Coordinates of C-alpha atoms and ligand atoms in Angstrom, one line a residue:
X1 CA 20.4 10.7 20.6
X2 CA 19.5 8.4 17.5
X3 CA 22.5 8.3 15.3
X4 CA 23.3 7.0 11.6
X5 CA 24.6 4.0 12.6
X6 CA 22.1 3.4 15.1
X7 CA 19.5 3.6 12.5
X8 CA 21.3 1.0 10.3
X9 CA 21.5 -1.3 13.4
X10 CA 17.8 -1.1 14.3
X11 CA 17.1 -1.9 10.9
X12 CA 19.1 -5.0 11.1
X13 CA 18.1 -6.1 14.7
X14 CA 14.6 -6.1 13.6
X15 CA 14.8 -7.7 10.3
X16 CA 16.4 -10.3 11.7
X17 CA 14.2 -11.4 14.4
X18 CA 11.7 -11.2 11.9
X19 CA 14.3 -14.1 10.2
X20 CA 16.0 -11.8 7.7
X21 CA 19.7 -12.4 8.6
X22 CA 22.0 -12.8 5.0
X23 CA 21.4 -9.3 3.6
X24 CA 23.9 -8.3 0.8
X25 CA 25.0 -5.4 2.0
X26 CA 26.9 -3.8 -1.2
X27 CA 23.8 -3.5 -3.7
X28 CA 23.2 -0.9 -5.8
X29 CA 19.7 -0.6 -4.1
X30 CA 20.6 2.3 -1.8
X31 CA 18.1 2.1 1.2
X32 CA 17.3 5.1 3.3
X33 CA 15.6 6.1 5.8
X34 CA 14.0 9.8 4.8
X35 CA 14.1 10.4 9.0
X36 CA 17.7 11.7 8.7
X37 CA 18.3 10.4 4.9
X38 CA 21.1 8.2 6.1
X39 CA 21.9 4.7 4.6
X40 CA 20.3 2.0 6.2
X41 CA 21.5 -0.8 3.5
X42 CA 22.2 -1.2 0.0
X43 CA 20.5 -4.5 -1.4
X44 CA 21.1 -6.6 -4.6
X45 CA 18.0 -5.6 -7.0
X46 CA 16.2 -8.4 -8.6
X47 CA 17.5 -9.3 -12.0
X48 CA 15.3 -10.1 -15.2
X49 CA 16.5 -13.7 -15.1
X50 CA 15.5 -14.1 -11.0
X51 CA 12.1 -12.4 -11.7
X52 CA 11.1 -15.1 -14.7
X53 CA 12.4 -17.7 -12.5
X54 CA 10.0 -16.3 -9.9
X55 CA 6.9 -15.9 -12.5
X56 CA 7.6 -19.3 -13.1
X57 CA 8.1 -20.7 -10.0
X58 CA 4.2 -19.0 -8.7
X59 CA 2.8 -20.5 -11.5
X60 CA 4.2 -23.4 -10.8
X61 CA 3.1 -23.5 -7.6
X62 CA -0.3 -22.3 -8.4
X63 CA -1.2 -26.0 -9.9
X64 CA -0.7 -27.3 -6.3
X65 CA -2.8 -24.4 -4.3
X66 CA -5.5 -23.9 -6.4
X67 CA -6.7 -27.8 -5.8
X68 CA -5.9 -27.2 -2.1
X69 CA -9.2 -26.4 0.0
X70 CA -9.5 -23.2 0.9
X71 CA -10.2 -23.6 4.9
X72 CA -6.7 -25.4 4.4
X73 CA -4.7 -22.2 2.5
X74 CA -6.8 -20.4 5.8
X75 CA -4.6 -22.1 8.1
X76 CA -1.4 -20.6 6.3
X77 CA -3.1 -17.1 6.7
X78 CA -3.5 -18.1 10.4
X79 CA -0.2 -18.7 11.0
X80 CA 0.8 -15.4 9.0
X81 CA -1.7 -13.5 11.1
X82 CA 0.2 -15.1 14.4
X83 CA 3.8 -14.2 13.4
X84 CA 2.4 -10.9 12.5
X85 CA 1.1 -10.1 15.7
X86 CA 4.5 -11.7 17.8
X87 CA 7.0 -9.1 15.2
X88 CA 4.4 -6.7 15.8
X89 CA 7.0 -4.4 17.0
X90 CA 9.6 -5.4 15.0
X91 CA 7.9 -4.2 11.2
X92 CA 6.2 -1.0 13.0
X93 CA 10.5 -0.2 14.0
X94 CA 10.8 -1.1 10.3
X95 CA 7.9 1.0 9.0
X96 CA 9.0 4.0 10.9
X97 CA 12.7 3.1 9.9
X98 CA 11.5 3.3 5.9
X99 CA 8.7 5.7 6.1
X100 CA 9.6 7.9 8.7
X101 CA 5.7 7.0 10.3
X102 CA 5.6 7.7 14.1
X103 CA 5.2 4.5 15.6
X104 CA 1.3 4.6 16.7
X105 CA 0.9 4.8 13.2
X106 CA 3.3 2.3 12.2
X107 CA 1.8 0.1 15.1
X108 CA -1.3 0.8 13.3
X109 CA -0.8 -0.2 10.3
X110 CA 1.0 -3.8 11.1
X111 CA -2.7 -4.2 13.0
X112 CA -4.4 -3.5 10.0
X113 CA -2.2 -6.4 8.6
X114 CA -3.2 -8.8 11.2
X115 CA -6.7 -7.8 10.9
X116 CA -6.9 -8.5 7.4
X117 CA -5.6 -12.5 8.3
X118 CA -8.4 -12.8 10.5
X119 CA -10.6 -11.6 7.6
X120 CA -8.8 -13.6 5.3
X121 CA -9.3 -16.5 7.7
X122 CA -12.8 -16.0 8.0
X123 CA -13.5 -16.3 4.4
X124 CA -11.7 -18.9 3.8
X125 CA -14.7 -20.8 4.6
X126 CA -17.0 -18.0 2.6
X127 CA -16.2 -18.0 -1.0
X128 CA -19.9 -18.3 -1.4
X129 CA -21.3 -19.1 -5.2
X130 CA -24.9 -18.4 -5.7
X131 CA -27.8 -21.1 -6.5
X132 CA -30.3 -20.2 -8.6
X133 CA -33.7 -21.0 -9.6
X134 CA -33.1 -23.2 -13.3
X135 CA -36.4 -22.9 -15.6
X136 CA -35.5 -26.1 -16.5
X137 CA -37.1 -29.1 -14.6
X138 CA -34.4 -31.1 -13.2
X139 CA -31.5 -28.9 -13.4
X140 CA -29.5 -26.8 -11.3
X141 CA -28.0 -23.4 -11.7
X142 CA -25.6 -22.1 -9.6
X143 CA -21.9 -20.4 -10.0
X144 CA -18.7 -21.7 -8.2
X145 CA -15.6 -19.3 -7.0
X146 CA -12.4 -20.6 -8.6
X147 CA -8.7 -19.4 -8.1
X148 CA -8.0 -17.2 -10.9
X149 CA -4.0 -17.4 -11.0
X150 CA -0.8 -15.6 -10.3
X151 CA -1.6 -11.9 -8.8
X152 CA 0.8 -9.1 -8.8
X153 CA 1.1 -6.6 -6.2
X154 CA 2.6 -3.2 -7.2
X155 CA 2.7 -1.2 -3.7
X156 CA 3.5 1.9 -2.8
X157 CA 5.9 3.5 -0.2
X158 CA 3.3 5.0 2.1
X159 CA 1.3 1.8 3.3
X160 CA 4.6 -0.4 2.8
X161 CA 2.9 -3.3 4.6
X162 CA -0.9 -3.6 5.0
X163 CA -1.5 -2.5 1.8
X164 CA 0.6 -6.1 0.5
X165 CA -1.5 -7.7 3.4
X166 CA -4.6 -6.6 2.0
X167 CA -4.1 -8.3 -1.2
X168 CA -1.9 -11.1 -0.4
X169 CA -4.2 -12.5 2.8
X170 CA -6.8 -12.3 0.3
X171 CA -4.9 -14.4 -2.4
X172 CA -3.7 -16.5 -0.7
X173 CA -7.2 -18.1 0.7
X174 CA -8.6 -17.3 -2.8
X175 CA -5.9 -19.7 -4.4
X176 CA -3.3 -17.9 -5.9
X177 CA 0.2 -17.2 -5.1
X178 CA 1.6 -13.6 -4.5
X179 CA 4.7 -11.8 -6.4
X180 CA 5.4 -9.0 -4.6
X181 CA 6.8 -5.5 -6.0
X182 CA 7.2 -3.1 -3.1
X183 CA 8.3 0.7 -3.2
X184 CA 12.0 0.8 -4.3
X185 CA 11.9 3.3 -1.2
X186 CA 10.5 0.3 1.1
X187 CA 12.7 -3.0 0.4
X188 CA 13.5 -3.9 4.3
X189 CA 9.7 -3.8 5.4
X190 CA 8.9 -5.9 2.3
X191 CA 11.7 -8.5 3.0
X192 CA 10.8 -9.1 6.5
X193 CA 7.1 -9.9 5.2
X194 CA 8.3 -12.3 3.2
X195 CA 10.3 -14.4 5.4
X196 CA 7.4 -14.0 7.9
X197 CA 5.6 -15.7 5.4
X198 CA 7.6 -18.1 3.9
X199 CA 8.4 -19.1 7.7
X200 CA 4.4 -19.5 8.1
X201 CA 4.5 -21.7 5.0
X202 CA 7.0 -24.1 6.1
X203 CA 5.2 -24.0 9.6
X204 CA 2.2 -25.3 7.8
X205 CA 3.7 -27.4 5.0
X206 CA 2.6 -24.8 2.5
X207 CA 4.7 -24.9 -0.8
X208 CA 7.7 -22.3 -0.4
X209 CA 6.3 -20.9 -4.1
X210 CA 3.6 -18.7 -3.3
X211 CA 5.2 -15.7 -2.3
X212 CA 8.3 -14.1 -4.0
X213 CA 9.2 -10.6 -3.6
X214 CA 10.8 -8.4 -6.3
X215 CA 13.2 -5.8 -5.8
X216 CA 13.7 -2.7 -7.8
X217 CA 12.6 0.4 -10.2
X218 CA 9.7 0.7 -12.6
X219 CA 11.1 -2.2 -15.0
X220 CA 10.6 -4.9 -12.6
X221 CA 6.9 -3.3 -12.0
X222 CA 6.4 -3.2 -15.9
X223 CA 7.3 -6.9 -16.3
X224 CA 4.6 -7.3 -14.1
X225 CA 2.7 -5.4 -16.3
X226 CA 3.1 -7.2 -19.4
X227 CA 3.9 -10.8 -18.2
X228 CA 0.8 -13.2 -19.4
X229 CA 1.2 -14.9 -16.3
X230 CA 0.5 -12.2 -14.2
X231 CA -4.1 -13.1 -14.2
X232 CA -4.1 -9.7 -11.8
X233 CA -2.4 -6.7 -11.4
X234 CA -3.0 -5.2 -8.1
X235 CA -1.5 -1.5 -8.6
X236 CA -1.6 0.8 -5.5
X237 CA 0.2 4.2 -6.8
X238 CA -0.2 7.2 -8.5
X239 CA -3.1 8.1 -11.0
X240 CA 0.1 8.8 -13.5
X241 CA 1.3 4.9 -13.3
X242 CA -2.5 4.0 -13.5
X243 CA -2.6 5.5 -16.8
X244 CA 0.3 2.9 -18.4
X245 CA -0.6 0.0 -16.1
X246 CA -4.8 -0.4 -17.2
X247 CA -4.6 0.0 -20.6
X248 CA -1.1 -2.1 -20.7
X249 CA -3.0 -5.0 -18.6
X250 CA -6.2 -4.5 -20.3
X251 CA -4.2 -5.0 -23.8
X252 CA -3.4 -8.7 -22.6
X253 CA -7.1 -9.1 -21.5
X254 CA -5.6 -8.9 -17.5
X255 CA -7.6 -8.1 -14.6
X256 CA -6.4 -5.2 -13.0
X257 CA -7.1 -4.1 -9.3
X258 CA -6.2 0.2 -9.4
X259 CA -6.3 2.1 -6.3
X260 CA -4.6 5.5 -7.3
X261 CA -4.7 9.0 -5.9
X262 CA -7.3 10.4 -3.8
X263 CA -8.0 13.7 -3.2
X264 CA -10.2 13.9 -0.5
X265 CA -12.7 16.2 0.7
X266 CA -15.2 16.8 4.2
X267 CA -18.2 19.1 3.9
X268 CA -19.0 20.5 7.1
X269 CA -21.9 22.3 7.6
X270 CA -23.5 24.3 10.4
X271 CA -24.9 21.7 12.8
X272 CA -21.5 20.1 12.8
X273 CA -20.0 19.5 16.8
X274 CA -17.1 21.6 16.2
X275 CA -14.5 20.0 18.4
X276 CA -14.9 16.4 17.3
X277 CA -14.6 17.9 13.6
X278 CA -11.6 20.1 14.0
X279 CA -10.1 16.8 16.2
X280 CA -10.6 15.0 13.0
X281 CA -10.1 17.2 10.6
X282 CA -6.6 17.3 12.0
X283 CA -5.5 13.6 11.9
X284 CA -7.2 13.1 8.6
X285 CA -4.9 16.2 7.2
X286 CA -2.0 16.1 9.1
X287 CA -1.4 12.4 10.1
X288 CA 1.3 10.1 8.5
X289 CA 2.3 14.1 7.2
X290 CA -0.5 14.3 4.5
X291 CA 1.3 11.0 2.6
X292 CA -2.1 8.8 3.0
X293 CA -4.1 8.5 -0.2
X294 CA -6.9 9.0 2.6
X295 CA -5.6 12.3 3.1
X296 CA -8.0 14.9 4.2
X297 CA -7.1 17.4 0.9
X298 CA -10.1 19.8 0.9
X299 CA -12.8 21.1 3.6
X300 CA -15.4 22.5 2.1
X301 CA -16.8 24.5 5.0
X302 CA -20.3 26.6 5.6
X303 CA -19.8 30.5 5.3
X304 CA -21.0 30.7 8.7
X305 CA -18.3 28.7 10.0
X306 CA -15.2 29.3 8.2
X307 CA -13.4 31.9 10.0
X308 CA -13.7 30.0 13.1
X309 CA -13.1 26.5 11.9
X310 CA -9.9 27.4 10.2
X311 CA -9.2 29.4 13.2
X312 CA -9.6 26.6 15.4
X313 CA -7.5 24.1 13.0
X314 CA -4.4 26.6 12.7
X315 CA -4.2 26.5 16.5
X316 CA -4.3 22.6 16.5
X317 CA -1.4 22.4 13.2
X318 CA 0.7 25.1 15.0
X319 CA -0.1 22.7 18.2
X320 CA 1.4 19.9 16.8
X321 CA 5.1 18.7 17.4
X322 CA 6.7 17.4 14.3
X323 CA 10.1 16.1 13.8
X324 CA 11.6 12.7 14.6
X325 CA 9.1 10.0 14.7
X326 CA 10.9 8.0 17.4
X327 CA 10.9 10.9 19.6
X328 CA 8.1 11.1 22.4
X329 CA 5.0 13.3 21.5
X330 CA 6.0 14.0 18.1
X331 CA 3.0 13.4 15.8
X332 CA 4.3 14.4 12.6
X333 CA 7.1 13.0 11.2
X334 CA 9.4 13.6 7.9
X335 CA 8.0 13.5 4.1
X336 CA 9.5 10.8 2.0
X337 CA 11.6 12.8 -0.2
X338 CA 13.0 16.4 -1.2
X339 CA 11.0 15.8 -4.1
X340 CA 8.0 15.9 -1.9
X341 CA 8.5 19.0 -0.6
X342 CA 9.3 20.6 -3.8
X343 CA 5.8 19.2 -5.2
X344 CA 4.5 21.1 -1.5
X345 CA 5.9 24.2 -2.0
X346 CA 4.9 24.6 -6.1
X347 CA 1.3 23.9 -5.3
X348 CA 1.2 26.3 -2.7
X349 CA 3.1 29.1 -4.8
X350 CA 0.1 27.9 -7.1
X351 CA -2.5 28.3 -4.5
X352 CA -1.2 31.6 -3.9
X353 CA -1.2 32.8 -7.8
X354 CA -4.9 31.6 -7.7
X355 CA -5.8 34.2 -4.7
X356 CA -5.0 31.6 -2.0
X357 CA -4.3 32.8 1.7
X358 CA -2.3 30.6 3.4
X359 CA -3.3 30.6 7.1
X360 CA -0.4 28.2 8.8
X361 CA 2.4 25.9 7.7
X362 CA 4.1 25.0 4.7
X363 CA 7.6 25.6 6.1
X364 CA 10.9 24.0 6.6
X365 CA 10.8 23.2 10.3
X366 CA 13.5 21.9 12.6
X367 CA 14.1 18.1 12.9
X368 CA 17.1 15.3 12.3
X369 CA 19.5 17.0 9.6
X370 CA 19.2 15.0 6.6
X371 CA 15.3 15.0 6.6
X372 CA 12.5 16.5 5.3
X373 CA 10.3 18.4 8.0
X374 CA 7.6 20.3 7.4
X375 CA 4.6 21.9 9.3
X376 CA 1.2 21.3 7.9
X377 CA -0.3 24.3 5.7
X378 CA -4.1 25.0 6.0
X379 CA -4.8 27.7 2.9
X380 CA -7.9 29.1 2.3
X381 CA -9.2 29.4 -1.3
X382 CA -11.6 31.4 -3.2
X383 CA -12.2 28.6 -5.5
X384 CA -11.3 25.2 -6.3
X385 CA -8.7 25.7 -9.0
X386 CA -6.9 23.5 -10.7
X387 CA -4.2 22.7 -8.0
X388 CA -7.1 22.0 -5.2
X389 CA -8.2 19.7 -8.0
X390 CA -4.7 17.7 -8.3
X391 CA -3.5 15.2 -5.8
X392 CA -0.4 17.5 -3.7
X393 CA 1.5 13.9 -1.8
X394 CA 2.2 16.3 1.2
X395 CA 0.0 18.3 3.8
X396 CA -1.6 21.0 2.4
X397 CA -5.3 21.4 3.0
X398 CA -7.6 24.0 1.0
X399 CA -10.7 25.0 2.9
X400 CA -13.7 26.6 0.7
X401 CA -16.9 27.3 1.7
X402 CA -20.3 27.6 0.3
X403 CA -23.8 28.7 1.3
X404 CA -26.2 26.2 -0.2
X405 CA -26.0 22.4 0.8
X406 CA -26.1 21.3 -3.0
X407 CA -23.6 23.7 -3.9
X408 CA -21.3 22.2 -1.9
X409 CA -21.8 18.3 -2.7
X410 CA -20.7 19.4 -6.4
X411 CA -17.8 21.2 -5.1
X412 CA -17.3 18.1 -3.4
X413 CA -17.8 16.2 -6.4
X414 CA -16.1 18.6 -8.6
X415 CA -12.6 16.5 -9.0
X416 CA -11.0 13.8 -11.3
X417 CA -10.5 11.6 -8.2
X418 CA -13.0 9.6 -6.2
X419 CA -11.5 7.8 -3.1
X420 CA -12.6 9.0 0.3
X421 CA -15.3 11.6 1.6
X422 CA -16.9 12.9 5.0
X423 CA -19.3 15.2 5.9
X424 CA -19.2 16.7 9.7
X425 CA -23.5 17.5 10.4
X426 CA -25.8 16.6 13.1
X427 CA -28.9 16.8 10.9
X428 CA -30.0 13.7 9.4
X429 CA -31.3 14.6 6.2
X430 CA -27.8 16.4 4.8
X431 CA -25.7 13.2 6.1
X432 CA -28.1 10.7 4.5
X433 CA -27.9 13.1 0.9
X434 CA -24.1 13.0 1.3
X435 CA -23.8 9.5 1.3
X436 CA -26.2 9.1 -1.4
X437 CA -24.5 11.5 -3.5
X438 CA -20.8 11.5 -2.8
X439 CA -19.2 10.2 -5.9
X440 CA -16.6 8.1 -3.8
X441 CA -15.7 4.8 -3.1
X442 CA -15.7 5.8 1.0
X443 CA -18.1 8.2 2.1
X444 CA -18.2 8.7 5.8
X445 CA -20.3 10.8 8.8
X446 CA -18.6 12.5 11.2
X447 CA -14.9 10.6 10.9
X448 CA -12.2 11.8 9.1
X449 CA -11.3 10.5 5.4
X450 CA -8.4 8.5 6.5
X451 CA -8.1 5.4 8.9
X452 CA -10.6 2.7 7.3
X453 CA -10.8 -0.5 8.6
X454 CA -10.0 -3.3 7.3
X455 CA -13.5 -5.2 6.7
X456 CA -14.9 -2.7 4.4
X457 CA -13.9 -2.7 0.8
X458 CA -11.0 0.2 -0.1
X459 CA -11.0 1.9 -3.1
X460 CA -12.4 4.8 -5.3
X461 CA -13.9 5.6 -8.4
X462 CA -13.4 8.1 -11.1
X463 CA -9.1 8.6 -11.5
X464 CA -8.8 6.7 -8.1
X465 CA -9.2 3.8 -10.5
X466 CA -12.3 1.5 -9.2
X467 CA -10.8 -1.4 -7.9
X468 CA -11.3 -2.5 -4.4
X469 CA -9.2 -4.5 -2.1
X470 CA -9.2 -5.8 1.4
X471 CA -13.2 -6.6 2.9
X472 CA -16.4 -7.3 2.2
X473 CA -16.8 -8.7 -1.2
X474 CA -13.1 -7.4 -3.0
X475 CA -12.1 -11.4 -2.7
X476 CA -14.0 -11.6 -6.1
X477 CA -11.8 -9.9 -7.7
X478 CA -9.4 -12.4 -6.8
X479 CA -11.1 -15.0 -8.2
X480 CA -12.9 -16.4 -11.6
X481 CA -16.6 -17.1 -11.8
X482 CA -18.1 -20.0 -13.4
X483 CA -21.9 -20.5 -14.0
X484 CA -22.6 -23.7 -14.7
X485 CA -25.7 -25.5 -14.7
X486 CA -26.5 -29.6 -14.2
X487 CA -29.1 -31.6 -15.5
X488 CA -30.6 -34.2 -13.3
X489 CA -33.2 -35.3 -14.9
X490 CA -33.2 -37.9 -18.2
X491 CA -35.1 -34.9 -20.6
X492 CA -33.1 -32.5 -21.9
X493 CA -35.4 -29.2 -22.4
X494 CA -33.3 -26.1 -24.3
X495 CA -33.5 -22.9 -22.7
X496 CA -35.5 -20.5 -23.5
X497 CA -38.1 -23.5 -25.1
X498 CA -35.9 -24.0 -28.1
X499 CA -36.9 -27.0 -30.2
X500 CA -34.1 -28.8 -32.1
X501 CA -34.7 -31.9 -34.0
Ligands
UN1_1 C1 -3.2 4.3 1.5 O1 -2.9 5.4 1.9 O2 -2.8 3.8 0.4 O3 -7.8 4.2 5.3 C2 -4.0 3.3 2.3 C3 -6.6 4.5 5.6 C4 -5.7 3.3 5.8 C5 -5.1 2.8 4.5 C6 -4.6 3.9 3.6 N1 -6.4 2.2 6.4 O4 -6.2 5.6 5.8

């Protein structure tokens, strides 16, 4: 049997092999774990005066790494890639500890976090500039990548980990220290990072400065916010904090990195192969219990097809055990919060008032007292009202249909948010117009919305908030641009033919 204190002692165990040993243990930071809502710790929260001295202390440090090459700051990564993958184990336990994630999933996530260092690694010797042709003889025009300066990471509680690895892996090799402000909900995950990486530094002889992790509410994030120093703002989080953070960070002339709310939808039409979609359809909705922005939130299905897809995905929700993560076979654990579950059961009194039917799920089910366990609801709708339209942090997935292919790409379409997107089809012609016309940052073919790797870039348009983070080109954003052009030659011909004197 897991008990309380068994909890609190796995939490300890693991944090410190990770090197986390001198916890305060009589905080007012209250940390739970939402499988049984019992108290894992209580931590100190950071004051105002430690979170300056941190401010200070990246920018500080910043002089130093910014000047260091960047295949050097890729040999810190390395190392943090290495630790990562020998306490592999030891943040998934603390993942499933904070989050309540089952531990594949957990597991999953710390890869993604390794993955990312490899990356990270990689382009260390990449920040590629651009040459181009001058119309001026004997001069050269080209631009040069430069560290841009202190980034801030505001994460959320549902990717505690990969989503700081994302964007501090990336920093890091770009030049620019890391100060950290994790879920108040996720502290433990987000202190074990830290001393994996501060251990990496000293392994490497990399200053101590370039990571500092902040503990605490909404202040500490909105210091962050407003501090000068901060050059970016990486905000993972809720379209609702989007809405301060840009136009607060914009008002200092900040760069700001937003990756809000998704609310994600899969168009299947009739050449679909059935059992691969429903298999899908039924991690993408139902996995990490519906808490991933990826979250498959709306399947918009052909007429033809309805009443047996959503026939086939009630059997596979009422299929699935859900209950304590750490128990064998279990696929869903708890949500984060009784808060969670209140947002769950308004939308679907909501979907009902709107004519909804729901098919399975949205119940209290049986797990560890003290949690939050639900079973996943699957409701069709007759339209896409207003709550199919909103972001529901839970599992609830609303299935429409439609007759005409166009029809249902502006279904698709027809929401504030733009993260993820599939369509299930074996005919050419509808997948390539999905992906040309899907207004979101991810559009995918026969996958699920959720469970992007790592060397793409993540992130959505519309109220997901356009920034991008992780692969292909999203180092950019971690970096400033110059353009600057040399003169070889002993003329000095104006651009554009202008004559002066
Ligand atoms: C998130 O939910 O904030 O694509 C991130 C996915 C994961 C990341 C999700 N790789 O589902």
């Amino acid at each position: 049997m897991n008990t309380t204190a068994q909890y609190a002692a796995r939490a300890a165990d693991a944090l410190a092999r990770c090197g986390v040993d001198n916890l305060a243990a009589d905080g007012s930071l209250v940390v739970t774990t939402p499988i049984d809502g019992t108290e894992l710790v209580r931590l100190h929260p950071t004051s105002a005066t430690e979170l300056d001295a941190a401010i200070t202390n990246a920018a500080e440090t910043f002089a130093g790494w910014r000047a260091t090459p960047a295949p050097v700051r890729g040999a810190l990564v390395r190392r943090l890639g290495e630790l990562l993958t020998e306490h592999k184990s030891d943040l998934a336990e603390l993942v499933t500890l904070e989050v309540g994630k089952i531990p594949s999933e957990a597991l999953g996530e710390v890869q993604e976090m390794i993955d990312v260092c490899d990356f990270a690694l990689g382009l260390s010797r990449q920040l590629y500039g651009r040459t181009m042709p001058s119309e001026r003889p004997g001069h050269r025009l080209m631009e040069t990548w430069h560290p841009l300066g202190v980034v801030g990471v505001i994460s959320a509680f549902n990717f505690p980990v990969a989503v700081w690895s994302w964007n501090t892996a990336i920093a890091l090799v770009c030049g620019d220290p890391v100060v950290w402000k994790p879920s108040e909900v996720t502290p433990l995950t987000a202190l074990a990072c830290d001393a994996l990486l501060r251990r990496a530094a000293a392994e490497v002889g990399a200053p101590e400065g370039l990571h500092h992790v902040l503990l605490g509410d909404a202040a500490v994030g909105e210091a962050l916010v407003d501090d000068p120093r901060i050059a970016l703002l990486s905000a993972t989080g809720s379209i609702r904090m989007g809405r301060i953070v840009g136009p607060r960070v914009a008002a200092r002339f900040g760069r700001c990195l937003l990756e809000l709310g998704g609310n994600n939808g899969a168009i299947v039409t009739p050449s679909a192969d059935l059992d691969l979609t429903v298999r899908a359809v039924v991690f993408a909705a139902a996995g990490t219990a519906g808490q991933r922005c990826t979250t498959l939130r709306r399947l918009i299905v052909h007429s033809s097809l309805a009443d047996d897809l959503t026939g086939r995905i009630a059997t596979a929700f009422s299929g699935l055990r859900i209950g304590n993560p750490f128990d064998e076979g279990v696929l869903v654990g708890p949500l984060i919060s009784d808060h969670s579950y209140e947002a769950m059961r308004a939308a679907l009194d909501r979907a009902d008032d709107d004519g909804g039917i729901l098919v399975t799920g949205g119940e209290r089910v049986d797990g560890p007292d003290g949690g939050v366990y639900v079973s996943p609801a699957l409701v069709r709708m007759p339209d896409q009202t207003d709550v199919v339209r909103e972001e529901t942090f839970a599992p609830i997935l609303y299935v429409l249909t439609y007759d005409d292919f166009d029809d249902a790409v502006a279904l698709h379409n027809g929401v504030p948010q733009g993260l993820s997107s599939s369509i299930f089809t074996l005919d050419q012609r509808e997948a390539e117009r999905f992906l040309a016309q899907s207004d979101c940052g991810i559009a995918n073919v026969n996958i699920g919305t959720s469970g992007a790797e790592i060397g793409g870039a993540f992130g959505g348009e519309k109220e997901t908030g356009g920034g991008r983070e992780s692969g292909s080109d999203s180092w950019k954003t971690y970096m400033r641009r110059a353009t600057n052009t040399v003169n070889y030659s002993d003329e000095l011909p104006l651009a554009q033919g202008v004559e002066f004197g």
